[in-house]
Amino acid sequence: MLTALVIDDEQFAREELAELLEETGHIDVIGEAANAIMGLKKINELKPDVVFLDIQMPQVTGIELLGMLDPDTMPYVVFVTAYDQYAIQAFEDNAFDYLLKPVDPKRLAKTINRFHKVVTQSDQPQAVSALVPEKLEQIPCIGHNRIVIIATDNVECAYSDISGVHVRTSEQTASTQLTLKILEEKTPLVRCHRQYLINIKAISEIKLLENGLAEIITTTGFEVPISRRYLKSLKEMLGIVS
């Protein structure tokens, strides 16, 4: 049986769709989320086969959520929307499928049948590149019973450790479900170390250390390591001639 996650900010619509999916006998709904930020967390944790994703949601839309997922591991996506113009766009831009609210059980059955055939007969990822934003304008963070939305331009650096990926600004440090790979590809942050990304504009000083190593001092005094592998390219970005 295929597994599914339902992401929708409307509780009634979310619960109704989950019930309809279970009634098909072909889908096991393993989770629900009331917003894209919690949806991202559950996608990473549960790794569903398919996500039924509402397009219009506050703070982070369904389309923006797509841009936060690694295309190599992205689940299949079925858009759910009350707005026909969005559904048509999603369909024409090679999204897998779409459902209009209120969801019609017969239309849902056709979607499930089509989805089941595609998943069982192909190991190719879903083609949604035409919809995915090239750059992220904001980074959703979760922690300490709160959700924080950080503008990418305000980030000094991002780093990973045993507890996850963290984003640092001049005012706070918060944890995010985004990977360093996605942050490197879709934000102004550049790689300076295997576990660190830095905003070039946040560099106050570069200290050269022994053995070809170095470290960055940010404008707020935070220390960020630079590995030998990235030191030369970082100097070139800063216009430093060695």
PDB file of C-alpha atoms in Angstrom, residues 33-218:
ATOM      1  CA  ALA A  33       0.164  18.959   8.542  1.00  0.00           C
ATOM      2  CA  ALA A  34      -1.636  22.274   8.952  1.00  0.00           C
ATOM      3  CA  ASN A  35       1.029  24.374   7.222  1.00  0.00           C
ATOM      4  CA  ALA A  36       3.950  24.035   4.832  1.00  0.00           C
ATOM      5  CA  ILE A  37       6.561  24.403   7.575  1.00  0.00           C
ATOM      6  CA  MET A  38       5.294  21.459   9.598  1.00  0.00           C
ATOM      7  CA  GLY A  39       4.670  19.685   6.303  1.00  0.00           C
ATOM      8  CA  LEU A  40       8.355  19.996   5.406  1.00  0.00           C
ATOM      9  CA  LYS A  41       9.288  18.503   8.773  1.00  0.00           C
ATOM     10  CA  LYS A  42       6.931  15.557   8.297  1.00  0.00           C
ATOM     11  CA  ILE A  43       8.078  14.920   4.723  1.00  0.00           C
ATOM     12  CA  ASN A  44      11.640  14.579   6.006  1.00  0.00           C
ATOM     13  CA  GLU A  45      10.600  12.386   8.931  1.00  0.00           C
ATOM     14  CA  LEU A  46       7.962  10.142   7.334  1.00  0.00           C
ATOM     15  CA  LYS A  47       9.185  10.007   3.708  1.00  0.00           C
ATOM     16  CA  PRO A  48       5.736   9.416   2.148  1.00  0.00           C
ATOM     17  CA  ASP A  49       5.260   8.111  -1.391  1.00  0.00           C
ATOM     18  CA  VAL A  50       2.964  11.009  -2.250  1.00  0.00           C
ATOM     19  CA  VAL A  51       2.049  14.377  -0.765  1.00  0.00           C
ATOM     20  CA  PHE A  52      -1.386  15.921  -1.270  1.00  0.00           C
ATOM     21  CA  LEU A  53      -0.434  19.579  -1.084  1.00  0.00           C
ATOM     22  CA  ASP A  54      -2.648  22.642  -0.787  1.00  0.00           C
ATOM     23  CA  ILE A  55      -1.279  25.501  -2.897  1.00  0.00           C
ATOM     24  CA  GLN A  56      -2.588  28.545  -1.068  1.00  0.00           C
ATOM     25  CA  MET A  57      -1.334  28.549   2.539  1.00  0.00           C
ATOM     26  CA  PRO A  58      -0.189  31.397   4.817  1.00  0.00           C
ATOM     27  CA  GLN A  59       3.522  32.203   5.397  1.00  0.00           C
ATOM     28  CA  VAL A  60       4.830  29.525   3.023  1.00  0.00           C
ATOM     29  CA  THR A  61       2.784  28.416  -0.002  1.00  0.00           C
ATOM     30  CA  GLY A  62       2.690  24.921  -1.430  1.00  0.00           C
ATOM     31  CA  ILE A  63       4.746  26.095  -4.423  1.00  0.00           C
ATOM     32  CA  GLU A  64       7.406  27.564  -2.114  1.00  0.00           C
ATOM     33  CA  LEU A  65       7.489  24.293  -0.191  1.00  0.00           C
ATOM     34  CA  LEU A  66       8.398  22.458  -3.399  1.00  0.00           C
ATOM     35  CA  GLY A  67      11.466  24.665  -3.706  1.00  0.00           C
ATOM     36  CA  MET A  68      12.621  23.543  -0.255  1.00  0.00           C
ATOM     37  CA  LEU A  69      12.705  19.843  -1.164  1.00  0.00           C
ATOM     38  CA  ASP A  70      15.655  17.952  -2.595  1.00  0.00           C
ATOM     39  CA  PRO A  71      14.570  16.944  -6.134  1.00  0.00           C
ATOM     40  CA  ASP A  72      16.491  13.661  -5.814  1.00  0.00           C
ATOM     41  CA  THR A  73      14.397  12.508  -2.852  1.00  0.00           C
ATOM     42  CA  MET A  74      11.182  14.475  -3.401  1.00  0.00           C
ATOM     43  CA  PRO A  75       7.944  12.468  -3.033  1.00  0.00           C
ATOM     44  CA  TYR A  76       5.313  12.621  -5.743  1.00  0.00           C
ATOM     45  CA  VAL A  77       3.024  15.621  -5.384  1.00  0.00           C
ATOM     46  CA  VAL A  78      -0.687  16.033  -6.043  1.00  0.00           C
ATOM     47  CA  PHE A  79      -1.813  19.638  -5.734  1.00  0.00           C
ATOM     48  CA  VAL A  80      -5.094  20.388  -4.007  1.00  0.00           C
ATOM     49  CA  THR A  81      -6.626  23.798  -4.644  1.00  0.00           C
ATOM     50  CA  ALA A  82      -9.838  25.765  -4.582  1.00  0.00           C
ATOM     51  CA  TYR A  83      -8.589  27.969  -7.406  1.00  0.00           C
ATOM     52  CA  ASP A  84      -8.918  26.577 -10.911  1.00  0.00           C
ATOM     53  CA  GLN A  85      -6.245  28.847 -12.393  1.00  0.00           C
ATOM     54  CA  TYR A  86      -3.627  27.353 -10.079  1.00  0.00           C
ATOM     55  CA  ALA A  87      -4.730  23.821 -10.936  1.00  0.00           C
ATOM     56  CA  ILE A  88      -4.404  24.472 -14.648  1.00  0.00           C
ATOM     57  CA  GLN A  89      -0.940  25.983 -14.176  1.00  0.00           C
ATOM     58  CA  ALA A  90       0.188  23.018 -12.077  1.00  0.00           C
ATOM     59  CA  PHE A  91      -1.065  20.548 -14.652  1.00  0.00           C
ATOM     60  CA  GLU A  92       0.466  22.350 -17.625  1.00  0.00           C
ATOM     61  CA  ASP A  93       3.814  22.746 -15.881  1.00  0.00           C
ATOM     62  CA  ASN A  94       4.182  18.970 -15.510  1.00  0.00           C
ATOM     63  CA  ALA A  95       3.059  18.569 -11.916  1.00  0.00           C
ATOM     64  CA  PHE A  96       1.820  15.043 -11.397  1.00  0.00           C
ATOM     65  CA  ASP A  97      -1.836  15.817 -10.894  1.00  0.00           C
ATOM     66  CA  TYR A  98      -4.257  18.156  -9.181  1.00  0.00           C
ATOM     67  CA  LEU A  99      -7.559  18.051  -7.347  1.00  0.00           C
ATOM     68  CA  LEU A 100     -10.081  20.850  -7.040  1.00  0.00           C
ATOM     69  CA  LYS A 101     -11.842  21.537  -3.744  1.00  0.00           C
ATOM     70  CA  PRO A 102     -14.238  20.176  -2.700  1.00  0.00           C
ATOM     71  CA  VAL A 103     -12.594  16.910  -3.744  1.00  0.00           C
ATOM     72  CA  ASP A 104     -14.802  14.669  -5.854  1.00  0.00           C
ATOM     73  CA  PRO A 105     -14.378  10.972  -4.882  1.00  0.00           C
ATOM     74  CA  LYS A 106     -14.562   9.841  -8.527  1.00  0.00           C
ATOM     75  CA  ARG A 107     -11.877  12.342  -9.574  1.00  0.00           C
ATOM     76  CA  LEU A 108      -9.758  11.221  -6.612  1.00  0.00           C
ATOM     77  CA  ALA A 109     -10.086   7.584  -7.669  1.00  0.00           C
ATOM     78  CA  LYS A 110      -8.760   8.438 -11.140  1.00  0.00           C
ATOM     79  CA  THR A 111      -5.826  10.285  -9.570  1.00  0.00           C
ATOM     80  CA  ILE A 112      -5.001   7.323  -7.316  1.00  0.00           C
ATOM     81  CA  ASN A 113      -5.142   4.868 -10.220  1.00  0.00           C
ATOM     82  CA  ARG A 114      -2.888   7.043 -12.354  1.00  0.00           C
ATOM     83  CA  PHE A 115      -0.486   7.630  -9.493  1.00  0.00           C
ATOM     84  CA  HIS A 116      -0.271   3.924  -8.659  1.00  0.00           C
ATOM     85  CA  LYS A 117       0.645   3.069 -12.264  1.00  0.00           C
ATOM     86  CA  VAL A 118       3.326   5.754 -12.471  1.00  0.00           C
ATOM     87  CA  VAL A 119       4.954   4.830  -9.159  1.00  0.00           C
ATOM     88  CA  THR A 120       4.973   1.088  -9.783  1.00  0.00           C
ATOM     89  CA  GLN A 121       6.157   1.334 -13.394  1.00  0.00           C
ATOM     90  CA  SER A 122       8.784   4.068 -13.143  1.00  0.00           C
ATOM     91  CA  ASP A 123      11.733   4.877 -10.917  1.00  0.00           C
ATOM     92  CA  GLN A 124      12.097   8.367 -12.375  1.00  0.00           C
ATOM     93  CA  PRO A 125      11.450  11.394 -10.140  1.00  0.00           C
ATOM     94  CA  GLN A 126       8.391  13.506 -10.812  1.00  0.00           C
ATOM     95  CA  ALA A 127       8.918  16.357 -13.277  1.00  0.00           C
ATOM     96  CA  VAL A 128       7.982  19.494 -11.352  1.00  0.00           C
ATOM     97  CA  SER A 129      11.021  21.628 -12.210  1.00  0.00           C
ATOM     98  CA  ALA A 130       8.898  24.169 -14.082  1.00  0.00           C
ATOM     99  CA  LEU A 131       7.047  24.967 -10.854  1.00  0.00           C
ATOM    100  CA  VAL A 132       9.930  24.965  -8.376  1.00  0.00           C
ATOM    101  CA  PRO A 133      11.245  28.442  -7.456  1.00  0.00           C
ATOM    102  CA  GLU A 134      14.918  28.906  -8.339  1.00  0.00           C
ATOM    103  CA  LYS A 135      15.634  30.955  -5.203  1.00  0.00           C
ATOM    104  CA  LEU A 136      14.277  30.965  -1.670  1.00  0.00           C
ATOM    105  CA  GLU A 137      13.269  34.326  -0.244  1.00  0.00           C
ATOM    106  CA  GLN A 138      12.705  32.962   3.255  1.00  0.00           C
ATOM    107  CA  ILE A 139      13.825  30.096   5.467  1.00  0.00           C
ATOM    108  CA  PRO A 140      11.294  28.425   7.785  1.00  0.00           C
ATOM    109  CA  CYS A 141      12.646  27.428  11.187  1.00  0.00           C
ATOM    110  CA  ILE A 142      11.073  25.436  14.016  1.00  0.00           C
ATOM    111  CA  GLY A 143      12.044  25.203  17.655  1.00  0.00           C
ATOM    112  CA  HIS A 144      11.022  25.834  21.267  1.00  0.00           C
ATOM    113  CA  ASN A 145       7.297  25.695  20.457  1.00  0.00           C
ATOM    114  CA  ARG A 146       7.552  28.425  17.844  1.00  0.00           C
ATOM    115  CA  ILE A 147       7.823  28.894  14.101  1.00  0.00           C
ATOM    116  CA  VAL A 148      10.236  31.515  12.785  1.00  0.00           C
ATOM    117  CA  ILE A 149      10.440  32.775   9.210  1.00  0.00           C
ATOM    118  CA  ILE A 150      13.864  34.251   8.407  1.00  0.00           C
ATOM    119  CA  ALA A 151      14.556  36.293   5.275  1.00  0.00           C
ATOM    120  CA  THR A 152      17.508  34.747   3.431  1.00  0.00           C
ATOM    121  CA  ASP A 153      19.246  38.132   3.096  1.00  0.00           C
ATOM    122  CA  ASN A 154      19.377  38.404   6.900  1.00  0.00           C
ATOM    123  CA  VAL A 155      21.290  35.146   7.396  1.00  0.00           C
ATOM    124  CA  GLU A 156      24.957  35.396   8.424  1.00  0.00           C
ATOM    125  CA  CYS A 157      25.710  31.709   8.135  1.00  0.00           C
ATOM    126  CA  ALA A 158      24.221  28.230   8.275  1.00  0.00           C
ATOM    127  CA  TYR A 159      25.812  25.131   9.711  1.00  0.00           C
ATOM    128  CA  SER A 160      25.073  21.512  10.548  1.00  0.00           C
ATOM    129  CA  ASP A 161      25.871  19.474  13.626  1.00  0.00           C
ATOM    130  CA  ILE A 162      24.624  16.309  15.278  1.00  0.00           C
ATOM    131  CA  SER A 163      21.288  17.948  16.128  1.00  0.00           C
ATOM    132  CA  GLY A 164      20.512  19.226  12.620  1.00  0.00           C
ATOM    133  CA  VAL A 165      20.887  22.328  10.441  1.00  0.00           C
ATOM    134  CA  HIS A 166      20.965  25.783  12.029  1.00  0.00           C
ATOM    135  CA  VAL A 167      20.602  29.290  10.634  1.00  0.00           C
ATOM    136  CA  ARG A 168      22.266  32.254  12.350  1.00  0.00           C
ATOM    137  CA  THR A 169      21.353  35.928  12.014  1.00  0.00           C
ATOM    138  CA  SER A 170      22.597  38.952  13.951  1.00  0.00           C
ATOM    139  CA  GLU A 171      19.719  38.453  16.389  1.00  0.00           C
ATOM    140  CA  GLN A 172      19.160  34.715  16.754  1.00  0.00           C
ATOM    141  CA  THR A 173      20.046  31.146  15.861  1.00  0.00           C
ATOM    142  CA  ALA A 174      17.258  28.812  14.781  1.00  0.00           C
ATOM    143  CA  SER A 175      16.969  25.262  13.453  1.00  0.00           C
ATOM    144  CA  THR A 176      15.586  24.457  10.016  1.00  0.00           C
ATOM    145  CA  GLN A 177      14.446  21.368   8.148  1.00  0.00           C
ATOM    146  CA  LEU A 178      16.215  22.564   5.007  1.00  0.00           C
ATOM    147  CA  THR A 179      19.463  20.824   4.085  1.00  0.00           C
ATOM    148  CA  LEU A 180      22.759  22.638   3.560  1.00  0.00           C
ATOM    149  CA  LYS A 181      22.567  21.445  -0.045  1.00  0.00           C
ATOM    150  CA  ILE A 182      19.273  23.275  -0.648  1.00  0.00           C
ATOM    151  CA  LEU A 183      20.493  26.379   1.217  1.00  0.00           C
ATOM    152  CA  GLU A 184      23.660  26.461  -0.891  1.00  0.00           C
ATOM    153  CA  GLU A 185      21.750  26.061  -4.148  1.00  0.00           C
ATOM    154  CA  LYS A 186      18.865  28.455  -3.454  1.00  0.00           C
ATOM    155  CA  THR A 187      20.132  31.223  -1.161  1.00  0.00           C
ATOM    156  CA  PRO A 188      23.014  33.751  -1.224  1.00  0.00           C
ATOM    157  CA  LEU A 189      24.994  31.519   1.147  1.00  0.00           C
ATOM    158  CA  VAL A 190      28.211  29.981  -0.207  1.00  0.00           C
ATOM    159  CA  ARG A 191      30.170  26.956   0.957  1.00  0.00           C
ATOM    160  CA  CYS A 192      33.239  27.592   3.113  1.00  0.00           C
ATOM    161  CA  HIS A 193      33.427  24.262   4.923  1.00  0.00           C
ATOM    162  CA  ARG A 194      31.782  20.850   4.695  1.00  0.00           C
ATOM    163  CA  GLN A 195      29.466  21.827   7.549  1.00  0.00           C
ATOM    164  CA  TYR A 196      29.237  25.604   7.054  1.00  0.00           C
ATOM    165  CA  LEU A 197      27.781  28.128   4.605  1.00  0.00           C
ATOM    166  CA  ILE A 198      28.512  31.845   4.828  1.00  0.00           C
ATOM    167  CA  ASN A 199      26.903  35.038   3.577  1.00  0.00           C
ATOM    168  CA  ILE A 200      29.711  36.970   1.850  1.00  0.00           C
ATOM    169  CA  LYS A 201      28.207  40.260   3.058  1.00  0.00           C
ATOM    170  CA  ALA A 202      28.482  39.083   6.681  1.00  0.00           C
ATOM    171  CA  ILE A 203      32.271  38.609   6.566  1.00  0.00           C
ATOM    172  CA  SER A 204      34.135  41.103   8.744  1.00  0.00           C
ATOM    173  CA  GLU A 205      37.550  39.424   8.776  1.00  0.00           C
ATOM    174  CA  ILE A 206      39.371  36.315   7.557  1.00  0.00           C
ATOM    175  CA  LYS A 207      42.096  34.943   9.832  1.00  0.00           C
ATOM    176  CA  LEU A 208      44.734  32.785   8.181  1.00  0.00           C
ATOM    177  CA  LEU A 209      45.751  29.870  10.386  1.00  0.00           C
ATOM    178  CA  GLU A 210      48.390  27.155  10.179  1.00  0.00           C
ATOM    179  CA  ASN A 211      48.319  24.269   7.661  1.00  0.00           C
ATOM    180  CA  GLY A 212      46.414  26.287   5.068  1.00  0.00           C
ATOM    181  CA  LEU A 213      43.322  26.651   7.228  1.00  0.00           C
ATOM    182  CA  ALA A 214      41.457  29.855   8.006  1.00  0.00           C
ATOM    183  CA  GLU A 215      38.413  31.169   9.816  1.00  0.00           C
ATOM    184  CA  ILE A 216      35.855  33.875   9.205  1.00  0.00           C
ATOM    185  CA  ILE A 217      34.846  36.433  11.791  1.00  0.00           C
ATOM    186  CA  THR A 218      31.343  37.652  10.998  1.00  0.00           C
TER     187      THR A 218
END
